[in-house]
Short mmCIF file of C-alpha atoms in Angstrom, two decimals:
data_model
loop_
_atom_site.label_atom_id
_atom_site.label_comp_id
_atom_site.label_asym_id
_atom_site.label_seq_id
_atom_site.Cartn_x
_atom_site.Cartn_y
_atom_site.Cartn_z
CA MET K 1 77.44 92.84 70.66
CA LYS K 2 81.20 92.98 71.24
CA THR K 3 81.34 96.11 73.36
CA ILE K 4 78.77 97.44 75.78
CA ALA K 5 78.41 101.14 74.95
CA SER K 6 75.06 101.84 76.58
CA ILE K 7 73.14 100.54 79.58
CA SER K 8 69.81 100.97 81.30
CA ILE K 9 69.59 100.25 85.01
CA ILE K 10 66.80 98.61 87.00
CA GLY K 11 66.94 99.44 90.69
CA SER K 12 67.84 102.52 92.70
CA GLY K 13 69.36 101.01 95.85
CA ASN K 14 72.95 101.02 97.02
CA VAL K 15 74.30 98.69 94.30
CA ALA K 16 72.50 100.61 91.52
CA GLN K 17 73.83 103.89 92.87
CA HIS K 18 77.44 102.80 93.34
CA LEU K 19 77.71 100.94 90.04
CA GLY K 20 75.67 103.51 88.12
CA LYS K 21 77.83 106.41 89.24
CA ALA K 22 81.01 104.48 88.49
CA LEU K 23 79.81 103.46 85.02
CA VAL K 24 78.90 107.00 83.91
CA GLY K 25 81.86 108.14 81.83
CA HIS K 26 82.64 104.61 80.65
CA VAL K 27 79.27 103.90 79.04
CA LYS K 28 76.19 105.92 78.23
CA VAL K 29 73.57 105.31 80.94
CA LEU K 30 70.33 105.75 79.00
CA SER K 31 67.59 105.20 81.55
CA VAL K 32 66.77 104.07 85.07
CA TYR K 33 63.69 102.25 86.31
CA SER K 34 62.73 101.67 89.94
CA PRO K 35 59.33 100.88 91.48
CA ASN K 36 59.96 103.84 93.76
CA PHE K 37 59.73 106.70 91.25
CA ASP K 38 61.21 109.31 93.60
CA HIS K 39 64.34 107.22 94.02
CA CYS K 40 64.33 106.51 90.30
CA GLN K 41 64.23 110.21 89.45
CA SER K 42 66.95 111.03 91.93
CA LEU K 43 69.33 108.38 90.60
CA ALA K 44 68.45 109.14 86.95
CA GLU K 45 69.32 112.78 87.59
CA ASP K 46 72.70 111.78 89.07
CA LEU K 47 73.40 109.63 86.01
CA PHE K 48 72.08 112.13 83.40
CA ALA K 49 69.64 109.40 82.39
CA PHE K 50 65.93 109.16 81.58
CA PRO K 51 63.76 108.18 84.57
CA ALA K 52 61.36 105.45 83.40
CA GLU K 53 58.01 105.50 85.15
CA ARG K 54 57.19 101.95 84.10
CA LEU K 55 59.39 98.97 83.28
CA GLU K 56 58.09 99.19 79.69
CA ASP K 57 59.45 102.73 79.43
CA LEU K 58 63.04 101.61 80.02
CA LEU K 59 65.13 102.65 77.00
CA PRO K 60 66.68 99.80 74.97
CA ALA K 61 70.44 99.57 75.54
CA ASP K 62 73.33 97.19 74.88
CA LEU K 63 72.85 95.95 78.45
CA ILE K 64 70.05 96.06 81.00
CA LEU K 65 71.71 95.93 84.42
CA VAL K 66 69.38 94.56 87.10
CA CYS K 67 70.44 95.75 90.58
CA ILE K 68 67.55 94.65 92.78
CA SER K 69 66.98 92.34 95.75
CA ASP K 70 67.30 88.60 95.17
CA ASP K 71 63.64 87.71 95.52
CA HIS K 72 62.55 89.99 92.63
CA ILE K 73 65.29 89.19 90.11
CA ALA K 74 63.56 86.27 88.36
CA SER K 75 60.17 87.97 88.02
CA VAL K 76 61.65 91.25 86.75
CA ILE K 77 63.96 89.58 84.23
CA GLU K 78 60.99 87.57 82.94
CA GLN K 79 59.48 90.88 81.81
CA LEU K 80 62.59 91.88 79.82
CA SER K 81 62.19 89.57 76.82
CA GLU K 82 62.30 92.59 74.46
CA HIS K 83 65.85 93.32 75.59
CA PRO K 84 68.64 91.20 74.09
CA CYS K 85 71.17 91.38 76.96
CA VAL K 86 70.37 91.38 80.65
CA ALA K 87 72.72 90.98 83.62
CA TYR K 88 72.07 90.97 87.36
CA THR K 89 74.37 91.64 90.31
CA SER K 90 73.47 88.99 92.90
CA GLY K 91 75.84 86.44 94.41
CA ALA K 92 73.21 84.00 95.63
CA ILE K 93 70.97 83.61 92.56
CA GLU K 94 71.96 80.87 90.09
CA MET K 95 71.57 81.63 86.40
CA ASP K 96 69.62 78.37 85.95
CA SER K 97 66.91 79.68 88.24
CA ILE K 98 66.13 82.62 85.94
CA PRO K 99 63.40 82.00 83.31
CA ARG K 100 65.26 83.36 80.29
CA SER K 101 66.57 81.44 77.32
CA LYS K 102 69.40 83.69 76.09
CA GLY K 103 71.32 86.92 76.68
CA LEU K 104 71.61 86.40 80.43
CA GLY K 105 74.64 87.30 82.51
CA VAL K 106 75.90 88.15 85.98
CA LEU K 107 78.24 90.80 87.28
CA TYR K 108 78.64 90.20 91.03
CA PRO K 109 80.63 92.68 93.10
CA LEU K 110 81.88 91.03 96.30
CA GLN K 111 81.36 94.05 98.52
CA SER K 112 78.79 95.59 100.84
CA PHE K 113 77.55 98.91 99.48
CA ASN K 114 76.07 101.49 101.80
CA LYS K 115 74.73 104.97 101.51
CA ASP K 116 77.21 107.65 102.56
CA ARG K 117 80.18 105.37 102.14
CA THR K 118 82.65 105.63 99.31
CA ILE K 119 83.92 102.31 98.00
CA GLU K 120 87.11 102.05 95.96
CA LEU K 121 85.67 99.92 93.20
CA GLU K 122 89.10 99.26 91.67
CA GLN K 123 89.82 96.99 94.66
CA VAL K 124 86.47 95.18 94.59
CA PRO K 125 86.49 91.68 93.04
CA PHE K 126 83.75 91.26 90.39
CA PHE K 127 82.62 87.81 89.27
CA ILE K 128 81.33 87.44 85.73
CA GLU K 129 79.13 84.77 84.20
CA ALA K 130 77.06 84.72 80.99
CA ASP K 131 75.23 82.22 78.84
CA ASN K 132 77.52 82.81 75.89
CA GLU K 133 81.16 83.69 75.47
CA VAL K 134 80.72 86.91 73.52
CA PHE K 135 78.41 88.31 76.19
CA ALA K 136 80.74 87.10 78.96
CA GLN K 137 83.67 88.87 77.28
CA ALA K 138 81.63 92.07 76.86
CA LEU K 139 80.62 92.00 80.54
CA TYR K 140 84.23 91.33 81.49
CA ASP K 141 85.47 94.30 79.45
CA LEU K 142 82.80 96.59 80.88
CA THR K 143 83.63 95.56 84.45
CA LYS K 144 87.34 96.00 83.80
CA THR K 145 86.65 99.74 83.45
CA LEU K 146 85.58 99.68 87.12
CA SER K 147 87.83 97.17 88.84
CA ASN K 148 91.28 95.60 88.65
CA LYS K 149 89.95 92.27 89.89
CA VAL K 150 87.51 90.82 87.39
CA VAL K 151 87.16 87.04 87.38
CA TYR K 152 84.93 84.54 85.56
CA ALA K 153 82.97 82.39 88.00
CA ASN K 154 80.02 80.07 87.55
CA SER K 155 76.86 80.14 89.65
CA GLU K 156 78.21 77.48 92.00
CA ASP K 157 81.42 79.42 92.74
CA ARG K 158 79.41 82.58 93.20
CA LYS K 159 77.17 80.92 95.77
CA HIS K 160 80.23 79.78 97.69
CA LEU K 161 81.70 83.28 97.63
CA HIS K 162 78.39 84.69 98.83
CA LEU K 163 78.27 82.23 101.73
CA ALA K 164 81.83 83.12 102.73
CA ALA K 165 80.91 86.81 102.48
CA VAL K 166 78.00 86.28 104.88
CA MET K 167 80.39 84.73 107.38
CA VAL K 168 83.01 87.46 107.32
CA ASN K 169 80.60 90.37 106.99
CA ASN K 170 77.25 89.56 108.60
CA PHE K 171 78.56 87.35 111.39
CA ASN K 172 81.51 89.54 112.28
CA ASN K 173 79.25 92.56 112.45
CA HIS K 174 76.88 90.63 114.72
CA LEU K 175 79.74 89.66 117.04
CA VAL K 176 80.59 93.34 117.38
CA TYR K 177 76.92 93.94 118.22
CA LEU K 178 77.02 91.24 120.92
CA ALA K 179 80.19 92.76 122.38
CA GLN K 180 78.50 96.17 122.34
CA GLU K 181 75.44 94.80 124.17
CA PHE K 182 77.67 93.11 126.74
CA LEU K 183 79.57 96.34 127.42
CA LYS K 184 76.35 98.41 127.45
CA ASP K 185 75.05 96.11 130.17
CA LYS K 186 78.23 96.88 132.13
CA LYS K 187 77.79 100.63 131.49
CA MET K 188 80.80 100.86 129.21
CA GLU K 189 81.22 102.37 125.76
CA TRP K 190 81.66 99.90 122.91
CA GLU K 191 83.62 102.51 120.94
CA TYR K 192 86.71 101.60 122.98
CA LEU K 193 86.82 98.49 120.79
CA LEU K 194 87.09 100.35 117.49
CA PRO K 195 90.90 100.55 117.15
CA LEU K 196 91.13 96.83 117.97
CA ILE K 197 88.40 95.97 115.46
CA GLN K 198 90.26 97.92 112.80
CA GLU K 199 93.59 96.29 113.55
CA THR K 200 92.03 92.79 113.59
CA THR K 201 91.08 93.11 109.94
CA ALA K 202 93.97 95.34 108.83
CA LYS K 203 96.35 92.59 109.95
CA LEU K 204 94.71 90.15 107.53
CA GLN K 205 95.94 92.18 104.57
CA ASN K 206 99.32 90.51 104.97
CA LYS K 207 98.77 87.61 107.34
CA ASN K 208 96.45 84.65 106.91
CA PRO K 209 93.79 84.17 109.60
CA PHE K 210 95.29 80.88 110.84
CA ASP K 211 98.55 82.61 111.76
CA ALA K 212 96.83 85.80 112.91
CA GLN K 213 94.81 83.99 115.59
CA THR K 214 95.48 85.06 119.18
CA GLY K 215 93.58 84.94 122.48
CA PRO K 216 92.74 82.52 125.30
CA ALA K 217 91.35 79.74 123.08
CA ARG K 218 94.38 79.98 120.78
CA ARG K 219 96.68 79.59 123.81
CA GLY K 220 94.55 76.79 125.28
CA ASP K 221 94.00 79.01 128.34
CA GLN K 222 91.02 77.17 129.86
CA GLN K 223 91.06 79.31 132.99
CA THR K 224 90.34 82.56 131.11
CA ILE K 225 87.73 80.83 128.95
CA ALA K 226 85.96 79.59 132.08
CA ALA K 227 86.14 83.06 133.68
CA HIS K 228 84.62 84.61 130.53
CA LEU K 229 81.84 82.03 130.33
CA ALA K 230 80.99 82.77 133.97
CA MET K 231 80.42 86.43 133.00
CA LEU K 232 78.07 85.55 130.12
CA ASP K 233 74.62 84.10 129.69
CA GLY K 234 72.05 83.37 126.97
CA PRO K 235 72.98 83.14 123.30
CA THR K 236 76.17 85.19 123.74
CA LYS K 237 77.45 82.52 126.15
CA GLU K 238 76.50 79.78 123.68
CA ILE K 239 78.29 81.61 120.85
CA TYR K 240 81.37 82.23 123.02
CA GLN K 241 81.49 78.54 123.92
CA LEU K 242 81.04 77.22 120.39
CA LEU K 243 83.64 79.53 118.86
CA SER K 244 86.17 78.95 121.66
CA GLN K 245 85.75 75.17 121.37
CA ASN K 246 86.33 75.41 117.66
CA ILE K 247 89.46 77.54 118.03
CA LEU K 248 90.80 75.09 120.65
CA LYS K 249 90.13 72.21 118.24
CA THR K 250 91.71 74.03 115.30
CA TYR K 251 95.02 74.46 117.13
CA GLN K 252 95.05 71.40 119.41
CA ASN K 253 97.80 69.62 117.48
CA ASP K 254 99.58 72.75 116.39
CA ASP K 255 102.03 73.60 119.18
CA MET G 1 106.44 109.69 143.26
CA LYS G 2 104.44 112.29 141.37
CA THR G 3 105.99 111.83 137.94
CA ILE G 4 107.38 108.69 136.41
CA ALA G 5 110.74 109.68 134.93
CA SER G 6 112.36 106.27 134.62
CA ILE G 7 111.18 102.73 133.96
CA SER G 8 112.51 99.21 133.74
CA ILE G 9 110.68 96.69 131.61
CA ILE G 10 110.05 93.01 132.22
CA GLY G 11 109.21 91.12 129.06
CA SER G 12 110.40 91.28 125.45
CA GLY G 13 107.25 90.29 123.54
CA ASN G 14 105.01 92.41 121.37
CA VAL G 15 103.56 94.54 124.19
CA ALA G 16 107.00 95.19 125.69
CA GLN G 17 108.36 96.14 122.28
CA HIS G 18 105.52 98.44 121.24
CA LEU G 19 105.21 100.20 124.59
CA GLY G 20 108.96 100.31 125.19
CA LYS G 21 109.68 101.94 121.85
CA ALA G 22 106.86 104.44 122.34
CA LEU G 23 108.02 105.33 125.86
CA VAL G 24 111.62 106.06 124.89
CA GLY G 25 111.82 109.84 124.60
CA HIS G 26 109.13 110.38 127.23
CA VAL G 27 110.89 108.53 130.05
CA LYS G 28 114.32 107.05 130.60
CA VAL G 29 114.15 103.30 130.01
CA LEU G 30 116.85 102.01 132.34
CA SER G 31 116.83 98.25 131.87
CA VAL G 32 115.01 95.30 130.36
CA TYR G 33 114.68 91.77 131.71
CA SER G 34 113.33 88.77 129.85
CA PRO G 35 113.85 85.05 130.50
CA ASN G 36 114.97 84.84 126.87
CA PHE G 37 118.26 86.75 127.04
CA ASP G 38 118.63 87.08 123.27
CA HIS G 39 115.27 88.82 123.04
CA CYS G 40 116.15 90.84 126.11
CA GLN G 41 119.39 92.06 124.55
CA SER G 42 117.72 92.90 121.27
CA LEU G 43 114.97 94.97 122.91
CA ALA G 44 117.40 96.59 125.36
CA GLU G 45 119.52 97.68 122.42
CA ASP G 46 116.48 99.21 120.70
CA LEU G 47 115.63 101.09 123.90
CA PHE G 48 119.23 102.15 124.75
CA ALA G 49 118.73 100.26 128.02
CA PHE G 50 120.71 97.80 130.12
CA PRO G 51 119.91 94.14 129.39
CA ALA G 52 119.45 92.38 132.74
CA GLU G 53 120.51 88.75 132.74
CA ARG G 54 118.56 87.96 135.90
CA LEU G 55 115.49 89.52 137.42
CA GLU G 56 117.66 90.67 140.34
CA ASP G 57 119.82 92.65 137.91
CA LEU G 58 116.94 94.86 136.81
CA LEU G 59 117.83 98.49 137.56
CA PRO G 60 115.63 100.28 140.11
CA ALA G 61 113.33 102.80 138.44
CA ASP G 62 110.28 104.93 139.23
CA LEU G 63 108.20 102.19 137.59
CA ILE G 64 108.74 98.51 136.78
CA LEU G 65 106.48 97.76 133.81
CA VAL G 66 105.58 94.07 133.58
CA CYS G 67 104.63 93.10 130.01
CA ILE G 68 104.43 89.31 130.18
CA SER G 69 101.79 86.63 129.66
CA ASP G 70 98.96 86.40 132.18
CA ASP G 71 100.00 83.14 133.84
CA HIS G 72 103.38 84.50 134.94
CA ILE G 73 102.33 87.96 136.18
CA ALA G 74 101.62 87.01 139.82
CA SER G 75 104.78 84.95 140.31
CA VAL G 76 107.05 87.56 138.71
CA ILE G 77 105.53 90.49 140.63
CA GLU G 78 105.98 88.50 143.85
CA GLN G 79 109.73 88.71 143.24
CA LEU G 80 109.70 92.51 142.91
CA SER G 81 109.25 93.47 146.55
CA GLU G 82 112.43 95.61 146.40
CA HIS G 83 110.79 97.89 143.82
CA PRO G 84 108.31 100.48 145.12
CA CYS G 85 106.09 100.78 142.02
CA VAL G 86 105.08 97.97 139.68
CA ALA G 87 102.45 97.96 136.94
CA TYR G 88 101.34 95.23 134.53
CA THR G 89 99.58 95.44 131.17
CA SER G 90 97.01 92.63 131.23
CA GLY G 91 93.25 93.02 130.79
CA ALA G 92 92.23 89.73 132.36
CA ILE G 93 94.22 89.72 135.61
CA GLU G 94 92.54 91.36 138.62
CA MET G 95 94.72 93.41 140.95
CA ASP G 96 93.36 91.45 143.93
CA SER G 97 94.87 88.27 142.54
CA ILE G 98 98.42 89.66 142.75
CA PRO G 99 100.31 88.95 145.99
CA ARG G 100 101.58 92.48 146.64
CA SER G 101 100.56 94.84 149.39
CA LYS G 102 101.33 98.25 147.87
CA GLY G 103 102.64 100.09 144.83
CA LEU G 104 100.67 98.00 142.34
CA GLY G 105 99.05 99.32 139.19
CA VAL G 106 97.75 98.43 135.75
CA LEU G 107 98.14 100.05 132.37
CA TYR G 108 96.05 98.00 129.92
CA PRO G 109 96.18 98.88 126.21
CA LEU G 110 93.06 97.61 124.44
CA GLN G 111 94.82 96.54 121.27
CA SER G 112 96.43 93.52 119.70
CA PHE G 113 100.14 94.07 119.14
CA ASN G 114 102.01 92.10 116.52
CA LYS G 115 105.49 91.98 115.15
CA ASP G 116 105.93 93.90 111.89
CA ARG G 117 102.80 95.96 112.43
CA THR G 118 102.83 99.61 113.36
CA ILE G 119 100.11 100.64 115.79
CA GLU G 120 99.08 104.26 116.18
CA LEU G 121 99.22 104.30 119.96
CA GLU G 122 97.53 107.74 120.14
CA GLN G 123 94.29 106.03 119.10
CA VAL G 124 94.59 103.06 121.47
CA PRO G 125 92.48 103.22 124.66
CA PHE G 126 94.53 102.60 127.80
CA PHE G 127 92.87 101.63 131.08
CA ILE G 128 94.56 102.63 134.31
CA GLU G 129 94.20 101.24 137.82
CA ALA G 130 96.40 101.53 140.90
CA ASP G 131 96.22 100.83 144.60
CA ASN G 132 96.64 104.49 145.49
CA GLU G 133 95.64 107.77 143.90
CA VAL G 134 99.10 109.26 143.54
CA PHE G 135 100.34 106.19 141.68
CA ALA G 136 97.17 106.09 139.54
CA GLN G 137 97.71 109.74 138.58
CA ALA G 138 101.37 109.11 137.75
CA LEU G 139 100.43 106.13 135.55
CA TYR G 140 97.73 108.24 133.92
CA ASP G 141 100.18 111.05 133.16
CA LEU G 142 102.75 108.63 131.78
CA THR G 143 100.18 106.94 129.54
CA LYS G 144 98.89 110.31 128.34
CA THR G 145 102.26 110.79 126.65
CA LEU G 146 101.36 107.78 124.47
CA SER G 147 97.63 107.96 123.88
CA ASN G 148 94.75 110.42 123.65
CA LYS G 149 92.38 107.92 125.25
CA VAL G 150 93.43 107.18 128.81
CA VAL G 151 90.69 106.11 131.20
CA TYR G 152 90.58 104.91 134.80
CA ALA G 153 88.96 101.49 135.09
CA ASN G 154 88.82 98.96 137.90
CA SER G 155 89.67 95.27 137.55
CA GLU G 156 86.03 94.36 136.94
CA ASP G 157 85.65 96.82 134.05
CA ARG G 158 88.93 95.69 132.59
CA LYS G 159 87.82 92.06 132.62
CA HIS G 160 84.66 93.06 130.75
CA LEU G 161 86.65 94.98 128.17
CA HIS G 162 88.96 92.02 127.74
CA LEU G 163 86.02 89.67 127.17
CA ALA G 164 84.53 92.03 124.58
CA ALA G 165 87.95 92.27 122.93
CA VAL G 166 88.11 88.48 122.63
CA MET G 167 84.75 88.50 120.86
CA VAL G 168 85.56 91.19 118.29
CA ASN G 169 89.16 90.14 117.73
CA ASN G 170 89.63 86.42 118.32
CA PHE G 171 86.21 85.29 117.14
CA ASN G 172 86.08 87.54 114.11
CA ASN G 173 89.49 86.33 113.05
CA HIS G 174 88.34 82.73 113.47
CA LEU G 175 85.26 83.35 111.30
CA VAL G 176 87.55 84.62 108.56
CA TYR G 177 89.56 81.41 109.00
CA LEU G 178 86.41 79.31 108.65
CA ALA G 179 85.43 81.23 105.50
CA GLN G 180 88.93 80.67 104.16
CA GLU G 181 88.74 76.93 104.83
CA PHE G 182 85.33 76.76 103.15
CA LEU G 183 86.62 78.53 100.03
CA LYS G 184 89.84 76.48 100.00
CA ASP G 185 87.68 73.35 99.94
CA LYS G 186 85.93 74.83 96.87
CA LYS G 187 89.30 75.67 95.27
CA MET G 188 88.81 79.41 95.61
CA GLU G 189 91.08 82.11 97.02
CA TRP G 190 90.02 83.60 100.35
CA GLU G 191 91.80 86.86 99.46
CA TYR G 192 88.75 87.86 97.39
CA LEU G 193 87.11 88.56 100.76
CA LEU G 194 89.65 91.13 101.89
CA PRO G 195 88.01 94.33 100.58
CA LEU G 196 84.70 93.21 102.11
CA ILE G 197 86.35 92.39 105.43
CA GLN G 198 87.94 95.84 105.47
CA GLU G 199 84.69 97.61 104.64
CA THR G 200 82.77 95.62 107.27
CA THR G 201 84.87 97.11 110.03
CA ALA G 202 85.56 100.51 108.44
CA LYS G 203 81.78 101.07 108.36
CA LEU G 204 81.65 100.71 112.14
CA GLN G 205 83.73 103.85 112.59
CA ASN G 206 80.56 105.88 112.00
CA LYS G 207 77.70 103.41 112.24
CA ASN G 208 76.74 101.24 115.20
CA PRO G 209 76.69 97.46 114.56
CA PHE G 210 72.93 97.17 115.05
CA ASP G 211 72.25 99.55 112.15
CA ALA G 212 75.16 98.23 110.08
CA GLN G 213 73.79 94.67 110.03
CA THR G 214 72.91 93.30 106.57
CA GLY G 215 72.52 89.85 105.02
CA PRO G 216 70.04 87.00 104.76
CA ALA G 217 69.42 86.63 108.50
CA ARG G 218 68.94 90.39 108.87
CA ARG G 219 66.33 90.30 106.07
CA GLY G 220 64.69 87.16 107.47
CA ASP G 221 65.54 85.42 104.20
CA GLN G 222 65.05 81.80 105.33
CA GLN G 223 65.50 80.45 101.81
CA THR G 224 69.11 81.70 101.51
CA ILE G 225 69.90 80.58 105.05
CA ALA G 226 68.64 77.07 104.23
CA ALA G 227 70.64 77.03 100.97
CA HIS G 228 73.79 78.04 102.86
CA LEU G 229 73.27 75.44 105.58
CA ALA G 230 72.91 72.79 102.88
CA MET G 231 76.39 73.71 101.62
CA LEU G 232 78.00 73.40 105.07
CA ASP G 233 78.78 70.68 107.56
CA GLY G 234 80.52 70.13 110.88
CA PRO G 235 81.29 72.99 113.29
CA THR G 236 81.07 75.63 110.54
CA LYS G 237 77.45 74.64 109.94
CA GLU G 238 76.74 74.76 113.66
CA ILE G 239 78.33 78.22 113.93
CA TYR G 240 76.43 79.46 110.86
CA GLN G 241 73.17 78.22 112.35
CA LEU G 242 73.70 79.66 115.82
CA LEU G 243 74.76 83.10 114.55
CA SER G 244 71.97 83.26 111.96
CA GLN G 245 69.37 82.30 114.55
CA ASN G 246 70.66 85.00 116.85
CA ILE G 247 70.57 87.67 114.13
CA LEU G 248 67.00 86.62 113.21
CA LYS G 249 66.02 86.91 116.87
CA THR G 250 67.75 90.27 117.30
CA TYR G 251 65.72 91.84 114.48
CA GLN G 252 62.47 89.86 114.66
CA ASN G 253 60.42 92.73 116.05
CA ASP G 254 62.34 95.45 114.32
CA ASP G 255 60.76 95.88 110.89
#
C-alpha cells in the first residue's frame, strides 16, 4: 500500500470524532465500530460510513484507525489480525507493547480534543511511527492532508511528548482549579482570572517561558511569598511553596 | 473632585505605558516622572506630557497615578503630600500599609502587561478602592473609560486576587518552562506544545477547570503516572508527583 484511500475507524470518542470528520473528503471512511452502538451509529452517520455492530463486522480498508483509550489498545488490536494495516492514536503506548507482528503504526495528535470545541487541525503536530517505511510514508501522507506539522517520532519520543503534554495541560488546568477554589472560599468569582490566563499562554507564542516568567518568586520577593503562604493551607500551600522554591532556584544566578 | 480630568503618572514600566497610552484621549496626561529619565522622556513623548526630571517637578493634576514596583510604593507616596489625590496599581499592597492620611486610592488591573504585547483593556478586570466614596467613584468612572469590568474591592480581596493570579500566571508559565527543559534534554522542540497550551486555556472560556480536567491522574491511571515518574528526576519529579496526587485526590469520589 503506497496511498491510504480508505479507512475504518474503531472508537467514537473525541479523537475518533475530530479525526474522522477531518478525514472525510480526503479518504473514504468505510465503517465505524464502537462498543457503544448508539455512539457508533451517530458517528458513522456523520461520516457517511457503515456502523459495525461487532468488531468482526468492520469493513476491510487500507487502514484501520484505532482511536480508543490506552488500556484497550493492545487487546483490540490483537483482534485485528485479518486487517493488514492498523494504526492507533495514543502518545503513551509504545509500539513494542502491542502484540502484532506487522502492519502496525501510530498517528499521535498532540492536542486535547473535546466535544463542542473546534480544533484547527492544520496547527496540531502529529507524530508518526510505523513498523515499516512504506507504511510510515503512507501514514505521513495521510496525516499531511490534515496538518502542516507532521513529524516522524519513535515510541520513546512520543512518551516524552506525552509527559510534557500532561505537565502543560493537566497540571496547568489543575492550578486554575486550585485558584478557583481559593477564590470561591473568599467569595470571589474565578472568572476574573480569565483574561490573565489567556494572556499567560498567548505570550508564549512569541516568547519562551524562561523569559516570560514574572511574579514574586521571579523577583526574589520573599515578603510577598511569605504573605501568600500565610493565606494558604493544605495541598495548595504545599504546591505554592514547591513551585515558588523552584522558580527562585531557576533564576537565583540570573540577575 | 467629582471627575478626574487630568493625571500625572509616576513610573515608566509596562503598567505605566499600557495605562498611560489607554488614558490619553480620556483625560489630559500632564506629566510623567520616572527615576530613569530616558524612559520617562520616551513615555512622556508618547503621552504628549511633560517629562519631570525630579519627583518635585511632577505637575499637579486631579490624580497622581503611581505605577511602580511594590517595594517603592509606600516611600514614593510618602513624598506626594502636596498632591490631593493619589492612586497606585498594585494588587499585593494594602492601603493600610501606605503612610498617607487622605486622598489615597487603588486601581488594580488583573493582567500581566508586557512590552510588545497589545492588551485589550476592555476585557481586563480592574479593582477599585479608595479612602472616601467620592474619590472611589471618580476612580471608578475613570477606569470605566478603559474597561467593561470595573469592580470595587477592598485590600483583602485584592490580595486574594493577586495570589490567585500568581498561581494561574506565574506557576503555569513555570510548568511550561519545566516541560520545555524536559523536552530539551530529550532533544525535542518545546514549540510542539504550543497548540495544546493554547487550547488548554481557551477551553476555560466556557468550561470550568473542574470539568475541563483530563489526563492520567484524572482517570486514576496509576500505570501512566508511574511510567512518567520513572522518566523524571529532581524538582520536576517532585512537582509531577505532588500535582498528580492532588488531582487524584480531587476526583477520588467523583466517578
